[in-house]
């Protein structure tokens, strides 16, 4: 088991300069999270370099397809294979996507940026260099805000975003005596997004990647599919005594799941603390995370670091953006998760938690909004949020289904909520109707009629049931007289006898009257 798995955080009242919602609400100052080593308390410092595959049809400098899958080398143009004399031509859509992403990260858009050659030899890189942006990236400084579960708002500075090409892939297991190369990914456009060293825990690093992924998916600039490698992160980790200068960092390469990011950081922080507390020093190096062992191990040291001999690619002109293009992209940006969350809280009265859960996926937020906006029904947003989060999302999760393939549509769920609000069905029956629609489909209103699920409104019928249950349980009456809350037991019995169709409030009132509490 990874040592990091039993990482314990000491809580300290150390001054935390970062703004928190608690402070804004005048609640006592936020406690900071430090790691308790054998001898001292330590703060972990993290900065991330995230590679996000740009959502486009074609590659960054060629017309070859970016489609996932296909046979090896099905999507390779002469440019991607670096045949002599081939010239790269920039894909305008990739540039637009990078600018959109920059705007979504509230970042400075650089009207002039330059593509450089990053020179190195590797068999999956036929050009002998990667085209990337070095000194002049297309996007400069920006920020991402994290809503941590304890209410703290963490601001993560973005250092830059640049465009670059992906490399191909070596296949070592296809041939007994040779490695083969698949260039389908060669030349696919990536956005490298670099943060400032602003993250202070594995939890914050995980929250950052989740938030970045949400933003990218809202923007439609990267699908965020980590299983396909469309979003992956290099994580830089160092430790320091609180208030001291930054320590030497190690970089953990190519993490492709949020869980692994957390595990790798915790393990790496512990490793560094162990080394320093035993009198050693941290060497700057690149490390790899082994998910099976939960450990990081050295890949190469700083001395072995490549000298890439960057220089501007003579085949490509600098990218010059017109201010009007940036304005157009800014004006057509969709509503982003932070704005949507604020609107849900302000206009619909949702709690911070409910709003956060709903906006985490754009399609979930859209589903919720369809219910609330539909048909002039004046539906209660809080009730709708509850149902989407607990009944719908919960069940989708358990069954591994996507919200776009939800068996109960927003219209159908809206209709169930209306039946409940009109008093036609009880909350319990509403869950049954939801279940029927989930399994069999159909119009909720028609299901309620055809299966006789209407709530009992006939007062005398309810009274008959109440009288019957009261008469059969004289011993329990004494309990209720001592403890009026025990009336719940009677309510349950009457509800059961009515097949869930009596109105629980009416039953409750009637019982209290009859028993005299
Ligand atoms: P390089 O140019 O060597 O790649 P950068 O300054 O670009 O280094 O930093 C790369 C990443 O490392 C950034 O995400 C940055 O936030 C992070 N980083 C820099 N210094 C530290 C540190 N002392 N501890 C943790 N992360 C750091
Ligand atoms: Mg760097």
Short mmCIF file of C-alpha atoms and ligand atoms in Angstrom, two decimals:
data_model
loop_
_atom_site.label_atom_id
_atom_site.label_comp_id
_atom_site.label_asym_id
_atom_site.label_seq_id
_atom_site.Cartn_x
_atom_site.Cartn_y
_atom_site.Cartn_z
CA UNK A 1 0.00 0.00 0.00
CA UNK A 2 1.24 3.45 -0.85
CA UNK A 3 2.65 5.33 2.09
CA UNK A 4 0.80 8.38 0.87
CA UNK A 5 -2.53 6.62 1.37
CA UNK A 6 -2.41 7.18 5.10
CA UNK A 7 -1.23 10.73 4.80
CA UNK A 8 -2.53 12.73 7.72
CA UNK A 9 -2.90 16.45 7.69
CA UNK A 10 -2.21 18.45 10.81
CA UNK A 11 -4.41 21.47 11.15
CA UNK A 12 -2.85 24.79 11.97
CA UNK A 13 -4.08 28.26 12.55
CA UNK A 14 -1.28 29.63 10.39
CA UNK A 15 -2.18 32.86 8.64
CA UNK A 16 -3.62 32.07 5.24
CA UNK A 17 -3.50 35.02 2.88
CA UNK A 18 -5.92 33.39 0.52
CA UNK A 19 -9.46 34.71 0.48
CA UNK A 20 -12.11 32.32 1.71
CA UNK A 21 -15.86 32.43 1.61
CA UNK A 22 -15.84 31.82 5.35
CA UNK A 23 -13.86 35.00 5.86
CA UNK A 24 -16.19 36.85 3.55
CA UNK A 25 -19.00 35.66 5.79
CA UNK A 26 -17.07 36.71 8.90
CA UNK A 27 -16.58 33.17 10.13
CA UNK A 28 -13.32 32.42 12.02
CA UNK A 29 -10.16 32.29 9.88
CA UNK A 30 -9.56 29.25 7.74
CA UNK A 31 -7.22 26.54 9.01
CA UNK A 32 -4.41 25.67 6.64
CA UNK A 33 -3.34 22.17 5.71
CA UNK A 34 0.21 21.11 6.50
CA UNK A 35 1.77 17.68 6.39
CA UNK A 36 3.15 16.45 9.70
CA UNK A 37 6.53 14.88 9.12
CA UNK A 38 8.51 12.94 11.74
CA UNK A 39 10.23 16.14 12.86
CA UNK A 40 8.50 19.13 11.32
CA UNK A 41 5.40 20.40 9.60
CA UNK A 42 5.68 20.77 5.84
CA UNK A 43 3.82 22.57 3.12
CA UNK A 44 3.60 20.95 -0.30
CA UNK A 45 3.86 23.23 -3.36
CA UNK A 46 2.49 22.06 -6.70
CA UNK A 47 2.42 23.46 -10.24
CA UNK A 48 0.94 21.62 -13.21
CA UNK A 49 1.57 21.37 -16.94
CA UNK A 50 -1.56 20.00 -18.57
CA UNK A 51 -1.76 18.67 -22.12
CA UNK A 52 -5.23 19.02 -23.59
CA UNK A 53 -6.00 17.67 -27.06
CA UNK A 54 -7.74 20.33 -29.12
CA UNK A 55 -11.19 19.33 -30.38
CA UNK A 56 -10.91 19.68 -34.17
CA UNK A 57 -11.42 17.54 -37.25
CA UNK A 58 -7.90 17.93 -38.60
CA UNK A 59 -4.38 18.07 -37.18
CA UNK A 60 -2.47 21.23 -36.27
CA UNK A 61 -0.49 21.52 -39.50
CA UNK A 62 -2.06 18.95 -41.87
CA UNK A 63 -5.48 17.89 -43.11
CA UNK A 64 -5.25 14.36 -41.66
CA UNK A 65 -8.06 13.23 -39.38
CA UNK A 66 -7.82 13.38 -35.59
CA UNK A 67 -10.40 10.58 -35.16
CA UNK A 68 -9.72 8.22 -32.27
CA UNK A 69 -9.06 4.60 -33.21
CA UNK A 70 -8.72 3.35 -36.77
CA UNK A 71 -5.93 1.05 -37.91
CA UNK A 72 -2.29 1.99 -37.30
CA UNK A 73 -1.20 4.81 -39.62
CA UNK A 74 -4.70 5.30 -41.09
CA UNK A 75 -4.65 9.01 -40.28
CA UNK A 76 -1.22 10.09 -41.50
CA UNK A 77 -0.53 12.68 -44.17
CA UNK A 78 2.85 13.23 -45.82
CA UNK A 79 3.32 16.21 -43.49
CA UNK A 80 2.72 14.06 -40.37
CA UNK A 81 5.21 11.48 -41.66
CA UNK A 82 7.70 14.33 -42.25
CA UNK A 83 8.42 13.42 -45.87
CA UNK A 84 11.12 15.64 -47.38
CA UNK A 85 9.87 18.95 -48.67
CA UNK A 86 6.51 18.88 -46.90
CA UNK A 87 5.40 22.19 -45.44
CA UNK A 88 3.15 22.73 -42.40
CA UNK A 89 0.04 24.88 -42.83
CA UNK A 90 -1.61 26.14 -39.67
CA UNK A 91 -5.15 24.89 -38.97
CA UNK A 92 -7.11 28.05 -38.22
CA UNK A 93 -9.65 26.21 -36.08
CA UNK A 94 -6.90 25.12 -33.67
CA UNK A 95 -5.92 28.75 -33.23
CA UNK A 96 -9.53 29.73 -32.55
CA UNK A 97 -9.87 26.91 -30.02
CA UNK A 98 -6.70 28.03 -28.21
CA UNK A 99 -7.98 31.61 -28.05
CA UNK A 100 -11.39 30.44 -26.79
CA UNK A 101 -9.64 28.43 -24.10
CA UNK A 102 -7.51 31.42 -23.14
CA UNK A 103 -10.63 33.56 -22.81
CA UNK A 104 -12.27 30.85 -20.68
CA UNK A 105 -9.21 30.97 -18.40
CA UNK A 106 -9.62 34.76 -18.14
CA UNK A 107 -6.18 35.04 -19.71
CA UNK A 108 -4.31 37.57 -21.78
CA UNK A 109 -4.51 36.75 -25.49
CA UNK A 110 -1.26 37.51 -27.31
CA UNK A 111 -2.03 39.01 -30.71
CA UNK A 112 1.33 37.80 -31.96
CA UNK A 113 2.76 34.38 -31.18
CA UNK A 114 5.56 32.29 -32.66
CA UNK A 115 6.02 28.59 -33.43
CA UNK A 116 9.42 27.16 -32.53
CA UNK A 117 11.18 23.91 -33.24
CA UNK A 118 11.93 21.86 -30.13
CA UNK A 119 14.66 19.54 -31.34
CA UNK A 120 15.11 15.99 -30.10
CA UNK A 121 15.42 12.51 -31.56
CA UNK A 122 12.89 9.82 -30.83
CA UNK A 123 11.52 7.18 -33.22
CA UNK A 124 7.92 8.37 -32.73
CA UNK A 125 8.91 11.85 -33.96
CA UNK A 126 9.83 11.59 -37.65
CA UNK A 127 10.53 15.33 -38.04
CA UNK A 128 13.31 15.21 -35.46
CA UNK A 129 11.67 18.17 -33.76
CA UNK A 130 8.31 19.05 -32.27
CA UNK A 131 6.67 22.27 -33.41
CA UNK A 132 5.72 24.10 -30.23
CA UNK A 133 5.60 27.64 -28.85
CA UNK A 134 8.37 28.65 -26.53
CA UNK A 135 9.11 32.31 -25.88
CA UNK A 136 5.93 33.69 -27.44
CA UNK A 137 2.88 31.58 -26.56
CA UNK A 138 -0.57 32.41 -27.93
CA UNK A 139 -2.03 32.86 -24.42
CA UNK A 140 -0.46 34.54 -21.39
CA UNK A 141 -1.49 34.83 -17.75
CA UNK A 142 -4.94 33.85 -16.52
CA UNK A 143 -6.66 32.18 -13.59
CA UNK A 144 -8.91 29.34 -12.45
CA UNK A 145 -10.94 29.48 -9.23
CA UNK A 146 -11.45 26.34 -7.17
CA UNK A 147 -14.38 25.88 -4.79
CA UNK A 148 -13.00 23.51 -2.17
CA UNK A 149 -15.45 21.35 -0.19
CA UNK A 150 -14.71 23.25 3.04
CA UNK A 151 -15.79 26.52 1.43
CA UNK A 152 -12.33 27.89 0.66
CA UNK A 153 -11.93 29.54 -2.74
CA UNK A 154 -8.44 28.84 -4.12
CA UNK A 155 -7.15 31.01 -6.94
CA UNK A 156 -4.77 29.18 -9.27
CA UNK A 157 -2.72 31.41 -11.56
CA UNK A 158 -2.27 30.29 -15.16
CA UNK A 159 1.22 31.05 -16.45
CA UNK A 160 0.58 30.44 -20.16
CA UNK A 161 -1.12 28.31 -22.78
CA UNK A 162 0.65 27.31 -25.97
CA UNK A 163 -0.11 25.18 -29.01
CA UNK A 164 2.07 22.24 -29.98
CA UNK A 165 2.07 18.96 -31.91
CA UNK A 166 1.58 15.56 -30.34
CA UNK A 167 4.03 12.74 -31.22
CA UNK A 168 3.30 9.25 -32.57
CA UNK A 169 3.28 6.03 -30.59
CA UNK A 170 5.74 3.14 -30.51
CA UNK A 171 4.26 -0.37 -30.44
CA UNK A 172 6.60 -2.85 -28.80
CA UNK A 173 4.42 -5.92 -28.70
CA UNK A 174 3.35 -6.38 -32.31
CA UNK A 175 6.58 -7.96 -33.59
CA UNK A 176 9.06 -10.32 -31.90
CA UNK A 177 12.17 -8.54 -33.13
CA UNK A 178 11.16 -4.95 -33.83
CA UNK A 179 9.25 -1.99 -32.48
CA UNK A 180 6.68 -0.51 -34.85
CA UNK A 181 5.45 3.05 -35.02
CA UNK A 182 1.87 4.35 -35.34
CA UNK A 183 1.79 7.98 -36.47
CA UNK A 184 -1.99 8.51 -36.13
CA UNK A 185 -1.40 10.93 -33.26
CA UNK A 186 1.62 12.56 -34.89
CA UNK A 187 0.76 16.21 -35.47
CA UNK A 188 -2.50 16.24 -33.48
CA UNK A 189 -2.94 19.66 -31.84
CA UNK A 190 -2.36 19.94 -28.12
CA UNK A 191 -2.78 22.90 -25.82
CA UNK A 192 -0.21 22.93 -23.04
CA UNK A 193 -1.61 24.81 -20.07
CA UNK A 194 0.94 25.71 -17.37
CA UNK A 195 -0.06 26.83 -13.86
CA UNK A 196 1.87 28.93 -11.38
CA UNK A 197 3.07 26.99 -8.32
CA UNK A 198 -0.15 27.95 -6.49
CA UNK A 199 -1.51 24.57 -5.43
CA UNK A 200 -0.94 23.46 -1.82
CA UNK A 201 -2.32 19.93 -1.54
CA UNK A 202 -3.19 16.83 -3.53
CA UNK A 203 -6.85 17.75 -3.02
CA UNK A 204 -6.31 21.16 -4.60
CA UNK A 205 -4.40 19.63 -7.53
CA UNK A 206 -7.22 17.16 -8.16
CA UNK A 207 -9.82 19.92 -7.87
CA UNK A 208 -7.81 22.00 -10.35
CA UNK A 209 -7.76 19.32 -12.98
CA UNK A 210 -11.46 18.59 -12.49
CA UNK A 211 -12.29 22.29 -12.81
CA UNK A 212 -10.07 22.78 -15.84
CA UNK A 213 -11.71 19.76 -17.46
CA UNK A 214 -15.17 21.22 -16.78
CA UNK A 215 -14.16 24.56 -18.31
CA UNK A 216 -12.68 22.89 -21.41
CA UNK A 217 -15.82 20.79 -21.88
CA UNK A 218 -18.08 23.85 -21.55
CA UNK A 219 -15.95 25.65 -24.13
CA UNK A 220 -15.95 22.62 -26.43
CA UNK A 221 -12.21 23.03 -26.95
CA UNK A 222 -11.15 19.63 -25.48
CA UNK A 223 -13.38 16.67 -24.68
CA UNK A 224 -11.42 16.01 -21.47
CA UNK A 225 -11.44 12.25 -22.06
CA UNK A 226 -8.59 11.12 -19.83
CA UNK A 227 -9.00 7.45 -20.68
CA UNK A 228 -8.20 8.24 -24.30
CA UNK A 229 -5.26 10.40 -23.22
CA UNK A 230 -6.96 13.59 -24.43
CA UNK A 231 -6.17 15.28 -21.12
CA UNK A 232 -3.02 14.42 -19.15
CA UNK A 233 -0.86 16.23 -16.65
CA UNK A 234 2.75 16.61 -15.58
CA UNK A 235 2.84 17.50 -11.90
CA UNK A 236 5.69 19.48 -10.28
CA UNK A 237 6.01 18.89 -6.56
CA UNK A 238 8.24 20.43 -3.89
CA UNK A 239 8.00 20.78 -0.11
CA UNK A 240 9.03 23.56 2.25
CA UNK A 241 8.72 24.66 5.86
CA UNK A 242 5.79 27.11 6.13
CA UNK A 243 6.96 30.59 5.19
CA UNK A 244 10.28 29.41 3.69
CA UNK A 245 11.36 29.84 0.05
CA UNK A 246 10.23 27.27 -2.49
CA UNK A 247 12.10 23.97 -2.34
CA UNK A 248 13.62 22.05 -5.26
CA UNK A 249 10.90 20.41 -7.34
CA UNK A 250 10.51 17.07 -9.01
CA UNK A 251 8.32 16.64 -12.05
CA UNK A 252 6.06 13.59 -12.34
CA UNK A 253 5.27 12.95 -15.98
CA UNK A 254 2.16 11.99 -17.86
CA UNK A 255 -0.55 11.28 -15.29
CA UNK A 256 -3.79 10.29 -16.98
CA UNK A 257 -6.28 10.10 -14.14
CA UNK A 258 -7.32 12.46 -11.37
CA UNK A 259 -6.93 9.70 -8.80
CA UNK A 260 -3.33 9.02 -9.92
CA UNK A 261 -2.54 12.73 -9.65
CA UNK A 262 -3.61 12.66 -6.01
CA UNK A 263 -1.69 9.47 -5.25
CA UNK A 264 1.46 10.61 -7.04
CA UNK A 265 1.54 13.95 -5.18
CA UNK A 266 0.98 12.36 -1.78
CA UNK A 267 3.67 9.77 -2.37
CA UNK A 268 6.11 12.31 -3.76
CA UNK A 269 5.56 14.79 -0.91
CA UNK A 270 6.25 12.05 1.64
CA UNK A 271 9.32 10.89 -0.22
CA UNK A 272 10.78 14.41 -0.28
CA UNK A 273 9.97 15.04 3.39
CA UNK A 274 11.66 11.73 4.28
CA UNK A 275 14.80 12.64 2.33
CA UNK A 276 15.06 16.12 3.85
CA UNK A 277 14.31 15.03 7.42
CA UNK A 278 17.04 12.43 7.16
CA UNK A 279 19.50 15.17 6.24
CA UNK A 280 19.49 14.70 2.47
CA UNK A 281 18.66 17.13 -0.31
CA UNK A 282 16.20 16.88 -3.19
CA UNK A 283 17.71 16.60 -6.65
CA UNK A 284 15.69 18.20 -9.42
CA UNK A 285 14.57 15.32 -11.62
CA UNK A 286 11.83 13.86 -13.75
CA UNK A 287 9.93 10.96 -12.20
CA UNK A 288 7.35 8.44 -13.31
CA UNK A 289 4.34 7.27 -11.30
CA UNK A 290 3.72 3.54 -11.05
CA UNK A 291 -0.02 3.11 -10.40
CA UNK A 292 0.39 -0.56 -9.38
CA UNK A 293 2.89 0.25 -6.63
CA UNK A 294 1.53 3.75 -5.89
CA UNK A 295 5.11 5.08 -6.08
CA UNK A 296 7.12 7.54 -8.12
CA UNK A 297 10.55 6.57 -9.43
CA UNK A 298 13.33 8.47 -11.09
CA UNK A 299 13.34 8.72 -14.89
CA UNK A 300 16.10 11.26 -15.53
CA UNK A 301 17.99 13.86 -13.56
CA UNK A 302 18.51 17.50 -14.37
CA UNK A 303 21.97 16.70 -15.77
CA UNK A 304 20.37 14.39 -18.30
CA UNK A 305 17.72 16.99 -19.20
CA UNK A 306 17.48 17.67 -22.89
CA UNK A 307 18.83 20.77 -24.52
CA UNK A 308 16.17 21.29 -27.12
CA UNK A 309 17.90 24.05 -29.11
CA UNK A 310 14.65 25.91 -29.64
CA UNK A 311 14.49 28.27 -32.59
CA UNK A 312 11.61 29.85 -34.57
CA UNK A 313 10.35 27.44 -37.22
CA UNK A 314 11.35 28.96 -40.59
CA UNK A 315 8.45 27.15 -42.29
CA UNK A 316 5.83 29.09 -40.32
CA UNK A 317 5.06 32.77 -40.09
CA UNK A 318 4.26 34.22 -36.67
CA UNK A 319 0.54 33.91 -35.84
CA UNK A 320 -1.04 37.34 -35.91
CA UNK A 321 -4.56 37.65 -34.57
CA UNK A 322 -6.83 40.54 -35.41
CA UNK A 323 -8.41 42.18 -32.35
CA UNK A 324 -11.80 41.71 -34.03
CA UNK A 325 -11.34 37.93 -34.11
CA UNK A 326 -10.62 37.94 -30.37
CA UNK A 327 -13.67 40.13 -29.78
CA UNK A 328 -15.85 37.82 -31.86
CA UNK A 329 -14.65 34.77 -29.93
CA UNK A 330 -15.12 36.55 -26.61
CA UNK A 331 -18.67 37.54 -27.49
CA UNK A 332 -19.64 34.03 -28.57
CA UNK A 333 -18.22 32.28 -25.51
CA UNK A 334 -20.82 30.11 -23.74
CA UNK A 335 -21.83 30.74 -20.14
CA UNK A 336 -19.03 29.16 -18.08
CA UNK A 337 -19.41 27.06 -14.92
CA UNK A 338 -18.59 29.86 -12.45
CA UNK A 339 -21.13 32.19 -14.04
CA UNK A 340 -23.74 29.47 -14.26
CA UNK A 341 -23.22 28.51 -10.64
CA UNK A 342 -23.56 32.14 -9.51
CA UNK A 343 -26.77 32.49 -11.54
CA UNK A 344 -28.24 29.27 -10.11
CA UNK A 345 -27.58 30.54 -6.58
CA UNK A 346 -28.72 34.10 -7.21
CA UNK A 347 -31.76 33.61 -9.45
CA UNK A 348 -32.92 30.13 -8.47
CA UNK A 349 -32.00 30.13 -4.78
CA UNK A 350 -29.92 26.95 -4.99
CA UNK A 351 -27.36 26.15 -2.30
CA UNK A 352 -23.66 26.42 -3.07
CA UNK A 353 -23.42 22.61 -3.00
CA UNK A 354 -26.37 21.91 -5.29
CA UNK A 355 -25.26 24.57 -7.78
CA UNK A 356 -21.70 23.17 -7.81
CA UNK A 357 -22.88 19.64 -8.47
CA UNK A 358 -25.24 20.71 -11.26
CA UNK A 359 -22.72 22.86 -13.14
CA UNK A 360 -19.88 20.30 -13.01
CA UNK A 361 -21.16 18.85 -16.30
CA UNK A 362 -22.66 21.13 -18.88
CA UNK A 363 -25.21 18.53 -19.96
CA UNK A 364 -26.41 18.01 -16.38
CA UNK A 365 -26.89 21.75 -15.98
CA UNK A 366 -28.79 21.84 -19.29
CA UNK A 367 -31.05 18.98 -18.19
CA UNK A 368 -31.83 20.80 -14.95
CA UNK A 369 -32.50 24.04 -16.77
CA UNK A 370 -34.88 22.34 -19.20
CA UNK A 371 -36.97 21.18 -16.25
CA UNK A 372 -37.03 24.55 -14.55
CA UNK A 373 -37.62 26.58 -17.70
CA UNK A 374 -40.28 24.35 -19.23
CA UNK A 375 -43.90 25.07 -19.89
CA UNK A 376 -44.56 27.98 -17.55
CA UNK A 377 -45.05 25.39 -14.84
CA UNK A 378 -43.35 27.43 -12.17
CA UNK A 379 -41.47 24.40 -10.99
CA UNK A 380 -39.55 24.61 -7.74
CA UNK A 381 -35.82 24.80 -8.64
CA UNK A 382 -34.75 23.32 -5.30
CA UNK A 383 -37.01 20.31 -5.74
CA UNK A 384 -35.84 19.90 -9.34
CA UNK A 385 -32.19 20.13 -8.20
CA UNK A 386 -32.81 17.48 -5.57
CA UNK A 387 -34.32 15.09 -8.06
CA UNK A 388 -31.63 15.64 -10.69
CA UNK A 389 -28.81 15.19 -8.16
CA UNK A 390 -30.19 12.37 -6.04
CA UNK A 391 -32.57 10.34 -8.17
CA UNK A 392 -31.31 10.95 -11.68
CA UNK A 393 -27.55 11.46 -11.36
CA UNK A 394 -27.34 8.83 -8.63
CA UNK A 395 -28.99 6.23 -10.81
CA UNK A 396 -27.06 7.20 -13.96
CA UNK A 397 -23.88 6.76 -11.93
CA UNK A 398 -24.84 3.36 -10.62
CA UNK A 399 -25.77 2.16 -14.08
CA UNK A 400 -22.77 3.80 -15.76
CA UNK A 401 -24.98 5.80 -18.13
CA UNK A 402 -24.39 9.23 -19.63
CA UNK A 403 -26.97 11.94 -18.94
CA UNK A 404 -27.59 12.24 -22.67
CA UNK A 405 -28.73 8.63 -22.65
CA UNK A 406 -30.91 9.08 -19.54
CA UNK A 407 -34.00 6.86 -19.81
CA UNK A 408 -36.08 9.60 -18.11
CA UNK A 409 -36.05 12.82 -20.12
CA UNK A 410 -36.13 16.30 -18.58
CA UNK A 411 -39.72 16.64 -19.85
CA UNK A 412 -40.75 13.40 -18.20
CA UNK A 413 -39.10 14.26 -14.89
CA UNK A 414 -40.65 17.73 -15.05
CA UNK A 415 -44.05 16.11 -15.48
CA UNK A 416 -43.47 13.88 -12.43
CA UNK A 417 -42.57 16.97 -10.37
CA UNK A 418 -45.77 18.67 -11.55
CA UNK A 419 -47.89 15.69 -10.52
CA UNK A 420 -46.28 15.88 -7.10
CA UNK A 421 -46.70 19.66 -6.82
CA UNK A 422 -50.39 19.41 -7.78
CA UNK A 423 -50.93 16.80 -5.06
CA UNK A 424 -51.86 14.14 -7.61
CA UNK A 425 -49.15 11.81 -6.32
CA UNK A 426 -47.09 11.63 -3.14
CA UNK A 427 -43.30 11.88 -3.06
CA UNK A 428 -43.07 8.16 -2.56
CA UNK A 429 -45.30 7.36 -5.53
CA UNK A 430 -43.29 9.90 -7.55
CA UNK A 431 -40.24 7.68 -7.04
CA UNK A 432 -42.23 4.68 -8.21
CA UNK A 433 -43.38 6.56 -11.31
CA UNK A 434 -39.78 7.62 -11.96
CA UNK A 435 -38.79 3.98 -11.75
CA UNK A 436 -41.54 2.89 -14.17
CA UNK A 437 -40.60 5.58 -16.69
CA UNK A 438 -36.92 4.62 -16.32
CA UNK A 439 -37.63 0.97 -17.14
CA UNK A 440 -40.58 1.20 -19.51
CA UNK A 441 -40.77 4.78 -20.77
CA UNK A 442 -44.13 6.50 -21.22
CA UNK A 443 -46.03 9.58 -20.17
CA UNK A 444 -45.97 9.93 -16.36
CA UNK A 445 -49.51 11.36 -16.26
CA UNK A 446 -50.90 8.42 -18.24
CA UNK A 447 -48.97 5.96 -16.05
CA UNK A 448 -50.47 7.48 -12.89
CA UNK A 449 -54.00 7.18 -14.35
CA UNK A 450 -53.72 3.73 -15.86
CA UNK A 451 -52.13 2.20 -12.77
CA UNK A 452 -54.38 3.95 -10.28
CA UNK A 453 -51.51 5.73 -8.52
CA UNK A 454 -53.40 8.93 -7.73
CA UNK A 455 -53.05 10.11 -4.18
CA UNK A 456 -56.12 9.37 -2.04
CA UNK A 457 -58.00 12.60 -1.70
CA UNK A 458 -61.17 11.06 -0.32
CA UNK A 459 -61.00 12.15 3.34
CA UNK A 460 -63.41 9.49 4.54
CA UNK A 461 -61.39 6.69 2.92
CA UNK A 462 -58.25 7.91 4.69
CA UNK A 463 -60.19 8.19 7.94
CA UNK A 464 -61.33 4.57 7.64
CA UNK A 465 -57.72 3.44 7.32
CA UNK A 466 -56.63 5.60 10.25
CA UNK A 467 -59.41 4.34 12.51
CA UNK A 468 -58.60 0.78 11.62
CA UNK A 469 -54.88 1.06 12.44
CA UNK A 470 -55.54 3.01 15.66
CA UNK A 471 -58.05 0.40 16.84
CA UNK A 472 -55.63 -2.45 16.22
CA UNK A 473 -52.72 -0.94 18.18
CA UNK A 474 -53.85 0.30 21.59
CA UNK A 475 -50.42 -0.34 23.15
CA UNK A 476 -48.70 1.94 20.68
CA UNK A 477 -51.15 4.75 21.49
CA UNK A 478 -49.65 5.01 24.96
CA UNK A 479 -46.17 5.43 23.40
CA UNK A 480 -47.35 8.28 21.25
CA UNK A 481 -48.95 10.04 24.18
CA UNK A 482 -45.58 9.94 25.95
CA UNK A 483 -43.60 10.80 22.86
CA UNK A 484 -45.62 12.54 20.12
CA UNK A 485 -42.85 11.88 17.58
CA UNK A 486 -43.72 8.19 17.76
CA UNK A 487 -46.78 9.04 15.66
CA UNK A 488 -44.46 8.41 12.71
CA UNK A 489 -44.95 4.69 13.22
CA UNK A 490 -48.72 5.10 12.73
CA UNK A 491 -48.21 7.29 9.66
CA UNK A 492 -46.06 4.53 8.20
CA UNK A 493 -48.71 1.89 8.83
CA UNK A 494 -51.49 3.97 7.27
CA UNK A 495 -49.31 4.81 4.26
CA UNK A 496 -48.59 1.13 3.81
CA UNK A 497 -52.26 0.24 4.06
CA UNK A 498 -53.06 2.85 1.40
CA UNK A 499 -50.44 1.47 -0.96
CA UNK A 500 -48.52 4.73 -0.59
CA UNK A 501 -51.41 6.71 -2.01
CA UNK A 502 -52.61 8.58 1.06
CA UNK A 503 -51.29 12.10 1.56
CA UNK A 504 -48.74 11.73 4.39
CA UNK A 505 -49.46 15.21 5.79
CA UNK A 506 -53.21 14.58 5.90
CA UNK A 507 -52.59 11.21 7.58
CA UNK A 508 -50.29 12.82 10.11
CA UNK A 509 -52.80 15.56 10.97
CA UNK A 510 -55.68 13.15 11.27
CA UNK A 511 -53.73 10.74 13.47
CA UNK A 512 -52.71 13.50 15.86
CA UNK A 513 -56.32 14.60 16.13
CA UNK A 514 -57.57 11.08 16.77
CA UNK A 515 -54.89 10.20 19.34
CA UNK A 516 -55.05 13.63 20.90
CA UNK A 517 -51.44 14.82 20.78
P1 LIG B 1 10.68 24.95 -16.66
O1 LIG B 1 10.80 26.16 -17.53
O2 LIG B 1 11.95 24.42 -16.16
O3 LIG B 1 9.75 23.93 -17.23
P2 LIG B 1 8.73 26.41 -15.24
O4 LIG B 1 9.12 27.61 -14.46
O5 LIG B 1 8.10 26.59 -16.54
O6 LIG B 1 9.97 25.47 -15.35
O7 LIG B 1 7.76 25.58 -14.33
C1 LIG B 1 7.17 24.42 -14.76
C2 LIG B 1 6.11 24.06 -13.77
O8 LIG B 1 6.67 23.84 -12.48
C3 LIG B 1 5.05 25.14 -13.56
O9 LIG B 1 3.78 24.52 -13.49
C4 LIG B 1 5.43 25.74 -12.23
O10 LIG B 1 4.29 26.23 -11.55
C5 LIG B 1 6.00 24.58 -11.49
N1 LIG B 1 6.97 24.95 -10.47
C6 LIG B 1 7.98 25.83 -10.57
N2 LIG B 1 8.69 25.87 -9.42
C7 LIG B 1 8.12 24.98 -8.56
C8 LIG B 1 8.38 24.56 -7.22
N3 LIG B 1 9.41 25.04 -6.52
N4 LIG B 1 7.58 23.62 -6.68
C9 LIG B 1 6.56 23.10 -7.38
N5 LIG B 1 6.26 23.46 -8.62
C10 LIG B 1 7.01 24.40 -9.23
MG1 LIG B 2 8.13 25.08 -18.50
#
